[in-house]
Coordinates of C-alpha atoms and ligand atoms in Angstrom, one line a residue:
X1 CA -163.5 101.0 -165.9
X2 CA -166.3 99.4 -167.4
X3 CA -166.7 95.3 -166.8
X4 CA -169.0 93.3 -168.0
X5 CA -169.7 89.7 -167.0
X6 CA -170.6 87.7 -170.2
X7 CA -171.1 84.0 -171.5
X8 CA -173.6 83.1 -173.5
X9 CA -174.3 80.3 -171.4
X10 CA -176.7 80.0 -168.5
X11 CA -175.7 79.2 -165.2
X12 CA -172.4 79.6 -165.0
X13 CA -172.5 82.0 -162.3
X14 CA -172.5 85.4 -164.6
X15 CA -174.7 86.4 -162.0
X16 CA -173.0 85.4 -158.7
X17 CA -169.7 86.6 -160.1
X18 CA -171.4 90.3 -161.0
X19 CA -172.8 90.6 -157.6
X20 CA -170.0 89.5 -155.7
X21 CA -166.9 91.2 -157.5
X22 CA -169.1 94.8 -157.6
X23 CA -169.6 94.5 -153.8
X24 CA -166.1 93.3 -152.9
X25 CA -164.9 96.3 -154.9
X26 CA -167.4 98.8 -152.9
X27 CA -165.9 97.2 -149.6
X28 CA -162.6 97.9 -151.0
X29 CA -163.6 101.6 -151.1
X30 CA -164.0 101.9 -155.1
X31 CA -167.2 103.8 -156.1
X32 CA -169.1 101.0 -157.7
X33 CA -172.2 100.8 -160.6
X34 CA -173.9 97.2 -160.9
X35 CA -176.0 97.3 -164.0
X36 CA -178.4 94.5 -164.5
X37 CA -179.0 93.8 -168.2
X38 CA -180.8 90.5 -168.2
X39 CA -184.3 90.3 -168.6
X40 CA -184.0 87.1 -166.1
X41 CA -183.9 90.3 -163.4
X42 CA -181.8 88.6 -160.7
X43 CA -179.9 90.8 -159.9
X44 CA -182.2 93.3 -159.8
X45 CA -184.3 90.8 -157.1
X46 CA -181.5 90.6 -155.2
X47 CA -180.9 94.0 -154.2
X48 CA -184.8 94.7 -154.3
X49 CA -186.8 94.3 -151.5
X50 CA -189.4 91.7 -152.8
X51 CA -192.5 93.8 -152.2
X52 CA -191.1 96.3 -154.5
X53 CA -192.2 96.4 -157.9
X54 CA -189.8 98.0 -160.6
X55 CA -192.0 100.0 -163.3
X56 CA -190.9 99.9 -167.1
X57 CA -189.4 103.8 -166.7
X58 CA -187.5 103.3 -163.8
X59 CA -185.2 100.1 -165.4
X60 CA -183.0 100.0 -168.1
X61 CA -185.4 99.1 -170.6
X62 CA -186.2 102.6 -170.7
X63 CA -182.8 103.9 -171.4
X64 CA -182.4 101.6 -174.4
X65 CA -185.5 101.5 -175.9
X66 CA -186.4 105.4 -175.3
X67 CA -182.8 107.2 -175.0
X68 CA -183.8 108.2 -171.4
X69 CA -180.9 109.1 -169.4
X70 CA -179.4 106.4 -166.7
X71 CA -178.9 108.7 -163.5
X72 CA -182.9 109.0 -162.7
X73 CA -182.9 105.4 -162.2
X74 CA -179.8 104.2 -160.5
X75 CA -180.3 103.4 -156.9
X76 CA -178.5 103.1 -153.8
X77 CA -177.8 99.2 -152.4
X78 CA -177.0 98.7 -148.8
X79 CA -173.7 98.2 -149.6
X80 CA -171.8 101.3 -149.1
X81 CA -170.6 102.9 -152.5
X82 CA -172.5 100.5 -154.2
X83 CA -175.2 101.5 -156.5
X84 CA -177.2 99.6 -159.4
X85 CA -179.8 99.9 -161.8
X86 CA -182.5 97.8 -162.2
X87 CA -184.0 95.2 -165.2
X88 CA -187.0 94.5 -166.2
X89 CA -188.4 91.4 -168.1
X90 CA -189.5 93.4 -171.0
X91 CA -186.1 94.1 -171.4
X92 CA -186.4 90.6 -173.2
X93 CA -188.3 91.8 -176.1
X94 CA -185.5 94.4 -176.5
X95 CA -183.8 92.6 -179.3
X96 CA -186.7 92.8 -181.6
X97 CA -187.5 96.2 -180.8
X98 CA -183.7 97.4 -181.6
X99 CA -183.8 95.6 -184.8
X100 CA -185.8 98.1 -186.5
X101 CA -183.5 101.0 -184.9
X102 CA -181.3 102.5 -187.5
X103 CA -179.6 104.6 -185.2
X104 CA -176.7 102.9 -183.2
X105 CA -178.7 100.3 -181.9
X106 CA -175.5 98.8 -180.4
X107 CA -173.8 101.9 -178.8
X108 CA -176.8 102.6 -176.6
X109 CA -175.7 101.6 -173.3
X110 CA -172.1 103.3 -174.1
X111 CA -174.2 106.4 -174.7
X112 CA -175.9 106.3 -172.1
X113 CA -172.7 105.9 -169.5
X114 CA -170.9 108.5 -170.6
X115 CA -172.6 111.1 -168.3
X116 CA -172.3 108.8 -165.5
X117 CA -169.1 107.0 -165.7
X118 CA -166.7 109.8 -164.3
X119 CA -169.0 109.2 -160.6
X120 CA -167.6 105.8 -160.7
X121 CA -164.3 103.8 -160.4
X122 CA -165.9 100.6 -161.9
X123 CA -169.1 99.9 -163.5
X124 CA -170.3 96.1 -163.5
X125 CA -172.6 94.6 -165.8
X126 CA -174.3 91.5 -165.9
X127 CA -175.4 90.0 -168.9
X128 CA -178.1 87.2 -170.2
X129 CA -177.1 83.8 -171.6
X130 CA -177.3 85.2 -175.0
X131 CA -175.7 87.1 -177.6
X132 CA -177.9 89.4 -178.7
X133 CA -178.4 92.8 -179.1
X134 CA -178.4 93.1 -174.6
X135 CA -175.2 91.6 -174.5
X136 CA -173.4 93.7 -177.5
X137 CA -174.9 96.9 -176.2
X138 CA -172.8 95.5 -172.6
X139 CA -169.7 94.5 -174.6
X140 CA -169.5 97.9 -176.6
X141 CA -170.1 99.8 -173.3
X142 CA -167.7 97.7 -171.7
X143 CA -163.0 98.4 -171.5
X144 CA -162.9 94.8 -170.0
X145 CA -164.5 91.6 -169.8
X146 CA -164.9 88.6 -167.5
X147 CA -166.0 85.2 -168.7
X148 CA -167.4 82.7 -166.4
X149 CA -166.9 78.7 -167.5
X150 CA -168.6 76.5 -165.2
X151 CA -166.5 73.2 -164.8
X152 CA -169.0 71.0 -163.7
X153 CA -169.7 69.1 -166.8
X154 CA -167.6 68.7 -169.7
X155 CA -168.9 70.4 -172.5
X156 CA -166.6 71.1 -175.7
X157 CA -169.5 72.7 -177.4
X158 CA -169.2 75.2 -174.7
X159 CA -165.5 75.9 -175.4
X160 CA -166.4 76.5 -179.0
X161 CA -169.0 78.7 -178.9
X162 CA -166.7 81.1 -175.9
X163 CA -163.9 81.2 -178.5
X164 CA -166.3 82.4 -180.9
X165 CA -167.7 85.0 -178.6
X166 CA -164.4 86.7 -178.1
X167 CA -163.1 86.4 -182.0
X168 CA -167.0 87.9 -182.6
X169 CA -166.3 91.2 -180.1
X170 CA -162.4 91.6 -181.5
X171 CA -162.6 91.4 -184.7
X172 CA -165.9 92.7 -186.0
X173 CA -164.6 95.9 -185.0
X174 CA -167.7 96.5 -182.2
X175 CA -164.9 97.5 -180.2
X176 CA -161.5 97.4 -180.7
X177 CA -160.8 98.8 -177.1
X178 CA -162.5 95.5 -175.2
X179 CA -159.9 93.8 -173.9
X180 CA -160.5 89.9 -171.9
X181 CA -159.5 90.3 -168.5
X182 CA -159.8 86.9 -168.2
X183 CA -161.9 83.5 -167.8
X184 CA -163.1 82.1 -164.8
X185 CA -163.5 78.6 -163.4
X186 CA -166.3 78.2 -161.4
X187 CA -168.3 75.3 -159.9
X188 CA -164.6 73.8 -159.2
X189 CA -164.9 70.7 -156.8
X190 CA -162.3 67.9 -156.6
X191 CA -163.7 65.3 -159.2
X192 CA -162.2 64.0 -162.2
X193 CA -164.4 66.2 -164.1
X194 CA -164.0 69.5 -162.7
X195 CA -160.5 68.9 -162.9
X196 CA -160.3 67.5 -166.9
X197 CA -162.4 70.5 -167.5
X198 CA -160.4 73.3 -166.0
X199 CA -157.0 71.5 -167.4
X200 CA -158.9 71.8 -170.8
X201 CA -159.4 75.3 -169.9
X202 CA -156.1 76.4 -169.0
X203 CA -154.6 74.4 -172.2
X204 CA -156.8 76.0 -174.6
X205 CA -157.1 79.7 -173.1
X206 CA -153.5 79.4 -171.5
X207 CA -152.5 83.0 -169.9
X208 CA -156.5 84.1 -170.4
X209 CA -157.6 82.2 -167.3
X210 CA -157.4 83.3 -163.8
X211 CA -155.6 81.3 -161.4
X212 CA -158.3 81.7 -158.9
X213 CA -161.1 79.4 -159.4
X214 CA -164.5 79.4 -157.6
X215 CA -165.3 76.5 -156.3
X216 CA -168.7 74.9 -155.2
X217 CA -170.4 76.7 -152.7
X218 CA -173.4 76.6 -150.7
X219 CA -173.1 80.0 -149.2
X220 CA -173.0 82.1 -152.5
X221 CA -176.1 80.3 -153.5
X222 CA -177.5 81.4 -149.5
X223 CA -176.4 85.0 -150.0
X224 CA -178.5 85.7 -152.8
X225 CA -181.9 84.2 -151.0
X226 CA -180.6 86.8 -148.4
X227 CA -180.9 89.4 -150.7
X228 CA -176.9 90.8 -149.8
X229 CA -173.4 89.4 -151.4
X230 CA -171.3 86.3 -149.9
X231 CA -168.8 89.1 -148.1
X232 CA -171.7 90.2 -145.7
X233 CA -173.3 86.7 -145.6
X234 CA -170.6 84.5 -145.1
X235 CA -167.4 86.3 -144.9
X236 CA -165.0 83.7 -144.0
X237 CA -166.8 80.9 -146.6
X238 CA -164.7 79.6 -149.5
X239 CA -167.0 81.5 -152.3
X240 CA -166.2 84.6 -150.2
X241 CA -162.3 83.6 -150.1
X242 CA -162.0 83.0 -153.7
X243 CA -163.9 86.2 -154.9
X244 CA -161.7 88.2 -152.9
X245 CA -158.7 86.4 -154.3
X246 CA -160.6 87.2 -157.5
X247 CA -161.0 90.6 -157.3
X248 CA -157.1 90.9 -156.3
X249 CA -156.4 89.2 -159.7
X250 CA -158.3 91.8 -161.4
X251 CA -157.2 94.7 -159.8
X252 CA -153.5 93.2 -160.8
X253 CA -154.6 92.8 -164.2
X254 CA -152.9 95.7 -166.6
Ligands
ADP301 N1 -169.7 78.7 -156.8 C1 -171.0 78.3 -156.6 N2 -171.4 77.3 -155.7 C2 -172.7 77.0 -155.6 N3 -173.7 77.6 -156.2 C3 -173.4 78.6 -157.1 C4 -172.1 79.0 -157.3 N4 -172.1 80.0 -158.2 C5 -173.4 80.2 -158.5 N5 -174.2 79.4 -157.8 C6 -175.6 79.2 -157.9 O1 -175.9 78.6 -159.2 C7 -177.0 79.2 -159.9 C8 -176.5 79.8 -161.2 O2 -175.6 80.9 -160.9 P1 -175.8 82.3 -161.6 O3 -174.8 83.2 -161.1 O4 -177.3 82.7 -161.5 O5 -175.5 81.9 -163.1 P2 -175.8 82.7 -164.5 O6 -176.0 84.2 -164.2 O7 -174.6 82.5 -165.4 O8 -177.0 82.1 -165.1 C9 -177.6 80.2 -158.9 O9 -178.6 79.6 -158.2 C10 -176.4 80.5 -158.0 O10 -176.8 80.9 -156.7
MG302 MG1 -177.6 85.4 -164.5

């Protein structure tokens, strides 16, 4: 199954919740595919020893812009079962590049999978705080997706703009197969606002958000500077706790 992680909002934890629910699933024993399609590269640095320098041909960039195929580039993590392919910044200019493609400019990463996806039993993918042409290539490729909300500051705008996101993928017919797994709170703590904001949440979105929320955690931030996932960092933390609670949810999920 293909998942992607989307919101066109930054700092939500897309990012956190990509890397952590693709390595829980690997510890589970699942054969797991992180793909990093933000230009922002984290989670390409993560799993990167910093030294290492990712060329253009080596990162997605090259399978979207120049139809080369995904398996040259995927890599192994440290993570058992877990493998992931690389960004690159350029990937930012991919947008205007695309828009001169007449050819399927947003089925490319679908393309692209279909070789691979029978090696895997899930294949994450974590997206930019945008709704361009990276993130529709992601949601066409993708049978499920995961929306993160942060709840640490109110912002209706926000909730707008996600409910336009999901009408945009179901009915513009981009793909009638993608279906919401659901939306996640994260940044919970126990103020007045994270509280108003996850009520509005659950009023507005009702069955669409999980019951686990994530709440504010140090160690998720600490993992990532460690260059591994919150299981292996902090296995007992509260991040780690609620992803794996998470995960349960989505496994669960028909
Ligand atoms: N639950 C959390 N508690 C504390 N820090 C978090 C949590 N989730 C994410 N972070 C940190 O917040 C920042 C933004 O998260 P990130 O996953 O990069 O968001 P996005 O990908 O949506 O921009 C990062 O520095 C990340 O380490
Ligand atoms: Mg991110």
């Amino acid at each position: 199954m293909v998942i992607s992680i989307a919101n066109q909002k930054g700092g939500v934890a897309k990012t956190t919740t990509a890397i952590n629910v693709a390595a829980g699933l690997a510890l589970a024993g699942y054969k797991v595919l992180l793909i990093d399609a933000d230009p922002q590269t984290n989670v390409t640095q993560v799993f990167i020893h910093p030294q290492v320098e990712i060329q253009l041909d080596q990162s997605l960039y090259n399978v979207l812009v120049n139809f080369a195929p995904l398996s040259p580039i995927i890599r192994a993590t440290t993570v058992r079962n877990l493998d992931f392919v690389p960004s690159h910044i350029r990937l930012s200019g991919v947008d205007l590049e695309l828009a001169q493609a007449f050819d399927n400019r947003s089925a490319r990463l679908r393309q692209a999978l279909q070789p691979i996806q029978n090696r895997y039993d899930y294949i994450i993918i974590d997206n930019p705080p945008s709704l361009g042409l990276l993130t529709i290539n992601s949601l066409v490729a993708s049978q499920g997706l995961i929306i993160p909300v942060s709840t640490a500051f109110f912002a209706l705008t926000g909730l707008v703009q996600l409910q336009e996101t999901i009408t945009m993928v179901q009915q513009h017919q981009l793909n009638p197969t993608l279906s919401i797994l659901g939306v996640v709170c994260t940044f919970t703590e126990a103020t007045n606002v994270s509280r108003d904001v996850e009520g509005q949440l659950r009023q507005h979105f009702e069955g669409l958000v999980f019951e686990t929320t994530i709440p504010k955690n140090v160690a998720l931030e600490e993992a990532h500077s460690n260059h591994t996932h919150v299981f292996e960092h902090a296995p007992t933390s509260k991040g780690a706790e609620a992803y794996k609670a998470l995960i349960q949810e989505v496994l669960n999920r028909p």
